[in-house]
CSV table of C-alpha atoms in Angstrom, one decimal:
chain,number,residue,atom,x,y,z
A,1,UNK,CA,54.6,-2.3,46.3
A,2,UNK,CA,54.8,-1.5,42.7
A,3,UNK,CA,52.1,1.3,40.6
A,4,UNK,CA,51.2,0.0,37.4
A,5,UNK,CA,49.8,2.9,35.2
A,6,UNK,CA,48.3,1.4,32.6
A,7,UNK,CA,47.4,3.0,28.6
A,8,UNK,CA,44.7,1.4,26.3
A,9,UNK,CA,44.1,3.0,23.1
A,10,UNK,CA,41.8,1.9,20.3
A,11,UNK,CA,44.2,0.5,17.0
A,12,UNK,CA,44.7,2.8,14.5
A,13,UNK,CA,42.6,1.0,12.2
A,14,UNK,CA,39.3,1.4,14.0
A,15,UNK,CA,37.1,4.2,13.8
A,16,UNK,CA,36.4,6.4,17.4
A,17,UNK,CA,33.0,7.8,17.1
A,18,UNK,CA,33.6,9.4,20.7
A,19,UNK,CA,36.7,10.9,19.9
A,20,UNK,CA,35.0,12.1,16.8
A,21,UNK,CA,31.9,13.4,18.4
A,22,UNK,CA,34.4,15.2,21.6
A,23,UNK,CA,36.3,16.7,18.5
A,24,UNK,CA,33.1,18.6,17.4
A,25,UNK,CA,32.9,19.8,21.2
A,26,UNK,CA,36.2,21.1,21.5
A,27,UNK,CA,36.0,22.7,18.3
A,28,UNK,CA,32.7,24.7,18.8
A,29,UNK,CA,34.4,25.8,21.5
A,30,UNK,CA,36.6,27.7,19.5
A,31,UNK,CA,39.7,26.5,20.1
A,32,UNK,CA,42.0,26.6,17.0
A,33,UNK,CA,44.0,23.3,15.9
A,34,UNK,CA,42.0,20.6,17.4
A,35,UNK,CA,42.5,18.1,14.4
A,36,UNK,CA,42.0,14.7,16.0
A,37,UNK,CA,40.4,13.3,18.9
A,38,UNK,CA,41.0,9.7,20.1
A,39,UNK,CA,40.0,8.0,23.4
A,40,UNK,CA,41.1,5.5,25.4
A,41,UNK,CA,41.2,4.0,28.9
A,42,UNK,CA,43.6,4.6,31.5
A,43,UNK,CA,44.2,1.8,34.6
A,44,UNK,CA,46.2,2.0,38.0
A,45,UNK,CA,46.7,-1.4,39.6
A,46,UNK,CA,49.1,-1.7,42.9
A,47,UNK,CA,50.7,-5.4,42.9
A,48,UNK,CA,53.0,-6.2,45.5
A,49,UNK,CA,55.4,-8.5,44.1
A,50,UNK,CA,59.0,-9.7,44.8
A,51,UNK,CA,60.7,-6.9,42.1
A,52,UNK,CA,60.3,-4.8,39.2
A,53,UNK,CA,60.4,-7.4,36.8
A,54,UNK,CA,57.8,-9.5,38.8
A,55,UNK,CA,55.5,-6.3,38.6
A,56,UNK,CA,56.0,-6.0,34.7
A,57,UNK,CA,55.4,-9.7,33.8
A,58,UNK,CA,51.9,-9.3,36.1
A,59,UNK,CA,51.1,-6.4,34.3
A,60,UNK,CA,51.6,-7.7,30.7
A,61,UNK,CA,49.5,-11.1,31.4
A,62,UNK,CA,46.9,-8.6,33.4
A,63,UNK,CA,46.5,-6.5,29.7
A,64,UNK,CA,46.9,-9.6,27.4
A,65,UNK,CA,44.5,-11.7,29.3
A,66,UNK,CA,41.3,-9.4,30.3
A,67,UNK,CA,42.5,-5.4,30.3
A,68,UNK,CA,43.0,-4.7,26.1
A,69,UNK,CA,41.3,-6.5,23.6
A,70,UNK,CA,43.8,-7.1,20.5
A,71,UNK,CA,41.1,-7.2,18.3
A,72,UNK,CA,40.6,-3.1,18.7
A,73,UNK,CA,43.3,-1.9,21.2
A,74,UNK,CA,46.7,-1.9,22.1
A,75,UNK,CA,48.2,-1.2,25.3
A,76,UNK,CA,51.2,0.3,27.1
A,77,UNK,CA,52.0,0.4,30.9
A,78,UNK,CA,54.8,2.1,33.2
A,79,UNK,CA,56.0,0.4,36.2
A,80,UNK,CA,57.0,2.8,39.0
A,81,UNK,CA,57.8,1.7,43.0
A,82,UNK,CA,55.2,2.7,45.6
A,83,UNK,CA,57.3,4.4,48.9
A,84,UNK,CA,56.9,1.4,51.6
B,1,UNK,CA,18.7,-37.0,25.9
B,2,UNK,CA,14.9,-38.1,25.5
B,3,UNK,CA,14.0,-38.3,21.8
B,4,UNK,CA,11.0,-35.8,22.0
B,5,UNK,CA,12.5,-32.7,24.0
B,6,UNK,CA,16.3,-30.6,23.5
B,7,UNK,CA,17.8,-29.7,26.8
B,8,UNK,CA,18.8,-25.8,26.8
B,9,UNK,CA,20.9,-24.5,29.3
B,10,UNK,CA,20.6,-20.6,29.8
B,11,UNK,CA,23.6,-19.0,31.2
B,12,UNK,CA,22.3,-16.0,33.9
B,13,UNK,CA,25.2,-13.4,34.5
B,14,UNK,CA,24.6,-10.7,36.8
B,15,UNK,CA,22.9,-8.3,34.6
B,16,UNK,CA,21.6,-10.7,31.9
B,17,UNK,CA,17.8,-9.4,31.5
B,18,UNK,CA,16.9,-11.5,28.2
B,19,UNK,CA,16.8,-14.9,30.6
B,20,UNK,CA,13.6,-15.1,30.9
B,21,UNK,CA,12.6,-14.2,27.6
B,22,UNK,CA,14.8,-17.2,26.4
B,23,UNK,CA,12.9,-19.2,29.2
B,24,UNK,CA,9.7,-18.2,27.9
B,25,UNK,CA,10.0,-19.1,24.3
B,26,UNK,CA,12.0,-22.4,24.8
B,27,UNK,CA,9.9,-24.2,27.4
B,28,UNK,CA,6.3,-22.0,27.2
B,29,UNK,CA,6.0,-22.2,23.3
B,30,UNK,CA,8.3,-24.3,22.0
B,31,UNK,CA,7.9,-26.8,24.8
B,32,UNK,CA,11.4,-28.0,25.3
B,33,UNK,CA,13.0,-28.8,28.9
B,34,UNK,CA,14.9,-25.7,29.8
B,35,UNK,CA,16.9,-25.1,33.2
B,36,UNK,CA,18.8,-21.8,34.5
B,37,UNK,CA,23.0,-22.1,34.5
B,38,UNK,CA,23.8,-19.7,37.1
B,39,UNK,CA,27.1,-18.2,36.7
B,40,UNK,CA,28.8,-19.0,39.7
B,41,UNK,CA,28.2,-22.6,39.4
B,42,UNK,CA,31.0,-24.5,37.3
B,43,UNK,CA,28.9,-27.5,35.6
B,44,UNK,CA,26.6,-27.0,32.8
B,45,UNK,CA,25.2,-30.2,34.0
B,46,UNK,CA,23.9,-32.7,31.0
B,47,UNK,CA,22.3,-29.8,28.3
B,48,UNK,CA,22.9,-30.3,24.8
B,49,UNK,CA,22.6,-26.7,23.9
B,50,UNK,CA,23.8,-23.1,25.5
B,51,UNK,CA,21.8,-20.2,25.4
B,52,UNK,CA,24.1,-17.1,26.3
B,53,UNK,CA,21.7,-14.8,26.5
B,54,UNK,CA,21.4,-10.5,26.1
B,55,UNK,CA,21.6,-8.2,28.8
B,56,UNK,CA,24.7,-6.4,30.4
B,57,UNK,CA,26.7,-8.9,32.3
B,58,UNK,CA,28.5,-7.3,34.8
B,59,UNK,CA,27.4,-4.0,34.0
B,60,UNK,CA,29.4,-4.0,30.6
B,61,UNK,CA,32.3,-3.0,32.6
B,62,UNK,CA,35.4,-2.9,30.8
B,63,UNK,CA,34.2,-3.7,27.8
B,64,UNK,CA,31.0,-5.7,27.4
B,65,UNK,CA,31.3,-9.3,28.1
B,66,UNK,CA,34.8,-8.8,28.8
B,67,UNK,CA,34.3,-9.9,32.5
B,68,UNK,CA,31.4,-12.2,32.1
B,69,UNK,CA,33.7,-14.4,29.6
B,70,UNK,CA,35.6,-15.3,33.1
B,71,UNK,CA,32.9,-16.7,35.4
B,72,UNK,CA,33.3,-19.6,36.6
B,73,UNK,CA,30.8,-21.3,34.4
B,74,UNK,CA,32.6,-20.3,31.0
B,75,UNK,CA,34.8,-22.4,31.6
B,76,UNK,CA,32.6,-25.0,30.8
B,77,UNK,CA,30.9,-23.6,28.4
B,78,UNK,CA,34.4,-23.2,26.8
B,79,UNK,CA,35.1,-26.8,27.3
B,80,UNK,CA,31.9,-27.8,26.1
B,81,UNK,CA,32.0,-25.7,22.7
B,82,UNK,CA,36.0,-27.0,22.5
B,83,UNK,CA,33.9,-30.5,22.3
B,84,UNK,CA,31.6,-29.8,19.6
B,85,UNK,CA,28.8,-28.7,22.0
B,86,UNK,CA,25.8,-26.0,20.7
B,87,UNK,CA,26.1,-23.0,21.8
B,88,UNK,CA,24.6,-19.6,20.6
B,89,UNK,CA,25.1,-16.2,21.9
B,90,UNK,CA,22.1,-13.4,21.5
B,91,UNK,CA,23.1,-9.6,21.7
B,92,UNK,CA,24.9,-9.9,25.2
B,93,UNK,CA,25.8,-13.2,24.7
B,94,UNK,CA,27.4,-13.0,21.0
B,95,UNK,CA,29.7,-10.3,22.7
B,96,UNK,CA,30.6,-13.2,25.3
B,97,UNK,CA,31.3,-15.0,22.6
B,98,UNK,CA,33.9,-13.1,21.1
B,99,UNK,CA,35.3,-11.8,24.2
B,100,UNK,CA,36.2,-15.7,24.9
B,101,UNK,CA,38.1,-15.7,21.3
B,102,UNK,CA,34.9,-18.8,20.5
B,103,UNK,CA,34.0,-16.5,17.9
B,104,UNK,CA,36.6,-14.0,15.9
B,105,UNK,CA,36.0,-10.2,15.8
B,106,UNK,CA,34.8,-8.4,18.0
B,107,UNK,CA,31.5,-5.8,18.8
B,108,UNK,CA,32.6,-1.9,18.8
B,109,UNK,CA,30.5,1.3,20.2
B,110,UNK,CA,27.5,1.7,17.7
B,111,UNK,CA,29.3,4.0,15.2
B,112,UNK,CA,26.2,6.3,15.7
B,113,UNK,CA,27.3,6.3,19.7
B,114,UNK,CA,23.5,5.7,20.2
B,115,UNK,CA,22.0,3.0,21.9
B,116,UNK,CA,19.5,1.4,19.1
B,117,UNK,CA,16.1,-0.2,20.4
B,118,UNK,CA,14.3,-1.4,17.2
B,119,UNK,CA,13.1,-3.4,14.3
B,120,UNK,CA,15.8,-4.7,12.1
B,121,UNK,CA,15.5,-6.7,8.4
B,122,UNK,CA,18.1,-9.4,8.5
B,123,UNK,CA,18.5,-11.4,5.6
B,124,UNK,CA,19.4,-15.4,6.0
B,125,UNK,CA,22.8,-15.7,4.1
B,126,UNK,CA,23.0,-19.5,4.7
B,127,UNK,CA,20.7,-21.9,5.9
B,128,UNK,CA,23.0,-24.9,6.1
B,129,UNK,CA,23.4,-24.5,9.5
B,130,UNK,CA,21.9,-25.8,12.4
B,131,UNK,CA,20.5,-22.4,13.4
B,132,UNK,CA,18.8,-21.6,10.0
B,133,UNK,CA,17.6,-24.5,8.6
B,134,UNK,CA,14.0,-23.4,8.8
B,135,UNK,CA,14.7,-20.7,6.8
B,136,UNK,CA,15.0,-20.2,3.6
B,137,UNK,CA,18.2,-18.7,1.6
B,138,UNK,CA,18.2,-15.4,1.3
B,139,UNK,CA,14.8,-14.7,3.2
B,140,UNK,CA,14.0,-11.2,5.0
B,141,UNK,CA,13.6,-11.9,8.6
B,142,UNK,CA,12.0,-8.8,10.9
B,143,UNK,CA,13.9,-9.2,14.2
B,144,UNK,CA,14.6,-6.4,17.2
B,145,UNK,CA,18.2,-5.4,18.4
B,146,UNK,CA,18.8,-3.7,21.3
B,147,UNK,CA,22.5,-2.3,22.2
B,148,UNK,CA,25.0,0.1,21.9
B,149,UNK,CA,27.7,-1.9,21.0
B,150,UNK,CA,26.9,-3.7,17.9
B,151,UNK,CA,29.2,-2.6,15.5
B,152,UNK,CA,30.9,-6.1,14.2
B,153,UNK,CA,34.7,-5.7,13.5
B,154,UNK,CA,37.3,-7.8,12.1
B,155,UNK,CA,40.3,-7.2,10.9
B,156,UNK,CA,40.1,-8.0,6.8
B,157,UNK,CA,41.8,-11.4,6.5
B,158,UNK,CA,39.2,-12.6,9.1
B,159,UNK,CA,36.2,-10.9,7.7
B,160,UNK,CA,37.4,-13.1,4.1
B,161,UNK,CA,37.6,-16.1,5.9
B,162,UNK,CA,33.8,-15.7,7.5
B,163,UNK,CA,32.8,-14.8,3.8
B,164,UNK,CA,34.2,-17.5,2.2
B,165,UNK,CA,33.6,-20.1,4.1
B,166,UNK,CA,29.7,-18.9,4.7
B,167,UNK,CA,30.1,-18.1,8.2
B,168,UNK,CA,28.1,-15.1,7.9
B,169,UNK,CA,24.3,-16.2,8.7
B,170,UNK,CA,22.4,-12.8,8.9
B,171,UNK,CA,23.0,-9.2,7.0
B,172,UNK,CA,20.9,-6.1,8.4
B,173,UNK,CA,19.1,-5.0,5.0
B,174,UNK,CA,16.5,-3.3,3.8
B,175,UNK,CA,12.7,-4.8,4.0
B,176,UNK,CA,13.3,-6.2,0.0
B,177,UNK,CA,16.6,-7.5,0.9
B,178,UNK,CA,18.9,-5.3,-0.3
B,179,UNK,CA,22.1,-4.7,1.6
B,180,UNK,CA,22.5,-0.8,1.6
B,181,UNK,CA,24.5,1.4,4.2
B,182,UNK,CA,21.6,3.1,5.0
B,183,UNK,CA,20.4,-0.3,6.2
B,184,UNK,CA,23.3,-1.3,8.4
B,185,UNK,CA,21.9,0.3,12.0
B,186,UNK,CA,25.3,0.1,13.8
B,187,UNK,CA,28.6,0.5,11.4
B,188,UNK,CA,28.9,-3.2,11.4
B,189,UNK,CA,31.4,-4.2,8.4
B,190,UNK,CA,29.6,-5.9,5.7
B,191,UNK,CA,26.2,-5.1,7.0
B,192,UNK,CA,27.0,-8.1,9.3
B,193,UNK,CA,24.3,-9.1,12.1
B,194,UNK,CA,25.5,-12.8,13.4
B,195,UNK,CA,28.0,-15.3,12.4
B,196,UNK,CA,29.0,-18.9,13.0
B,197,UNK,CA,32.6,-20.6,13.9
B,198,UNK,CA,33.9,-22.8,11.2
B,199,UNK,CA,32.7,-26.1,12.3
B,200,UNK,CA,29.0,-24.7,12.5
B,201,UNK,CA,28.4,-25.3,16.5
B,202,UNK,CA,28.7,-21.9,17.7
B,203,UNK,CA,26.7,-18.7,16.7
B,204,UNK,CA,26.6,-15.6,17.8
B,205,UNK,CA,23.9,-12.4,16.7
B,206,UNK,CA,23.4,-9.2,17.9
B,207,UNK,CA,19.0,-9.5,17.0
B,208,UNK,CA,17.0,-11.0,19.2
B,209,UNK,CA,15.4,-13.9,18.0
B,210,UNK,CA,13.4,-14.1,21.4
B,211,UNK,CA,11.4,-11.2,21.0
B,212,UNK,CA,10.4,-12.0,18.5
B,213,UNK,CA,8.9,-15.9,18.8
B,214,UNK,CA,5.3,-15.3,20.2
B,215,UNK,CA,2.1,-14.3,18.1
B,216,UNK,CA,1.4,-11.9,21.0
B,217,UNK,CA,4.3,-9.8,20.4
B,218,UNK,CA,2.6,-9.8,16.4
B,219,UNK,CA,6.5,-10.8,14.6
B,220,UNK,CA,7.5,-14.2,14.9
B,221,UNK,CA,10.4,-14.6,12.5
B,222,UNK,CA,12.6,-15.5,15.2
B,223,UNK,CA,11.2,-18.9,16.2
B,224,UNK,CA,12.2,-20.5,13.2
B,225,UNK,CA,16.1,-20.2,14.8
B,226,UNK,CA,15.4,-21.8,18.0
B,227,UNK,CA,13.0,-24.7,15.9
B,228,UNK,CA,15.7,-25.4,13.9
B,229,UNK,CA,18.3,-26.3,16.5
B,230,UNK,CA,15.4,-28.4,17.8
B,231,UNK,CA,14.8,-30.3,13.9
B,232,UNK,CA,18.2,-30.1,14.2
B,233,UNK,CA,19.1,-31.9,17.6
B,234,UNK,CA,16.4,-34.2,16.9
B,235,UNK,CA,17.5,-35.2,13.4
B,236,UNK,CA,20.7,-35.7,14.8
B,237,UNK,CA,19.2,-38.3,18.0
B,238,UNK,CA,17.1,-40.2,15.0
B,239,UNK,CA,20.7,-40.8,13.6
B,240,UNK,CA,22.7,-42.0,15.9
């Protein structure tokens, strides 16, 4: 069994009004050097598969097909074996 | 297809609530034969148009129509706009739409992070389409929207591509018809509200046309859109 930890972030080019509004929050709480705020989504999906490569190639049509949107994200993912 | 009636289709996804309205205005005022696509089902049967209609399919999960745009009967709906077929998408649906790649772009968070339940001007920016024929060019039209995520967004060669080739149909303005910021409700780029593919079958708009089709509701700019897919269906029957 194989963990895929999965990373979508907005592209650079598009604005992140959340971020932007959670950047206020953090900075009226006084804490010095908050400078940008960006959010994204974060995805755990177990896939049993023959090997690591198997897992990887699941996990980039999983992202590609429905998880990230090219449009406005990109996406990154670690692959890392579940103890049996 | 008999020559006096259009056959819509209306695609229900669990969490579409702007069904019925659809429903209401096609077959109660405007007196076509309408029927209910349920999602699950894989045949659009023998419609000649596709309603996608607003709503939260699937709970917006993910991202909204992200999930919907896999359902069983998209897949015909897909085929059916690879063919030619009519098919528009309202709020909900136009996020469908782009989610399935049958439109380009693609609908961010409101910039204003607020869900926006109001009156909007649009202004017609083509009528030689099958959806605005009954307009006229450049006409203000008072509509509703309703959603959070509204905010149109290409990247720039696409957004010159819809320009060009007059793709874009509506333009949130002011009531004179300006095009102003201040008149844009969601941060879309371009002030833009709805837009059609390149071959003029498919259209998608975040305003809801529905709501605003019957004299009891006191705006009925909308209706016009809906009649002139009818003319247009119809025109297109006389022909052939």
């Amino acid at each position: 069994m194989y963990l895929a930890k999965i990373l979508i972030t907005l592209r650079k080019s598009i604005l992140d009004p959340q971020g932007k509004a959670v950047r206020h929050a953090l900075q009226s709480l006084k804490l010095s050097g908050i400078e940008e705020v960006r959010i994204g989504k974060f995805i755990e999906i177990k896939i049993s598969s023959k090997n690591k490569k198997e897992a990887e190639k699941i996990a980039e049509e999983a992202c590609k097909k429905l998880l990230a949107n090219p449009v406005m994200e990109n996406y990154t993912f670690s692959i890392e074996e579940l103890p049996a | 297809m008999k020559s006096s009636v259009v056959k819509f289709g209306i695609v229900v996804f669990p969490g579409s609530n702007c069904d019925y309205d659809c429903f209401y205005v096609l077959k109660k005022i405007l007196k076509q034969e309408v029927r209910f696509l349920w999602h699950k089902h894989s045949s659009i049967e023998d419609v000649d148009v596709i309603v996608l209609p607003g709503g939260f399919s699937y709970g917006d999960y993910l991202r909204c129509g992200a999930i919907a745009r896999f359902s069983p009967i998209m897949k015909s709906v897909i085929e059916f706009a690879g063919k030619g077929g009519t098919v528009l998408g309202i709020c909900n649906g136009f996020q469908i739409l782009c989610e399935s790649g049958l439109l380009p772009g693609a609908l961010l968070r409101n910039k204003s992070l607020k869900f926006i339940c109001d009156y909007v001007n649009i202004r017609v920016e083509n009528n030689k389409t099958i959806y605005t024929s009954a307009y006229k060019q450049g006409e203000v039209l008072k509509i509703p929207i309703a959603h959070g995520d509204g905010n149109y967004f290409a990247d720039d060669d696409t957004i010159k591509m819809l320009e060009d080739n007059g793709q874009v149909l509506f333009r949130y303005c002011e009531p004179d018809g300006r095009v102003t910021p201040n008149a844009n409700p969601n941060g879309a780029v371009n002030n833009i509200a709805g837009i059609i593919n390149e071959s003029g079958s498919i259209m998608g708009m975040m305003p809801h046309p529905e709501r605003a089709s019957d004299a009891v509701l006191r705006h009925t700019d909308g209706r016009r859109l809906f009649e002139s897919i009818i003319n247009e269906r119809l025109l297109k029957c006389l022909e052939t």
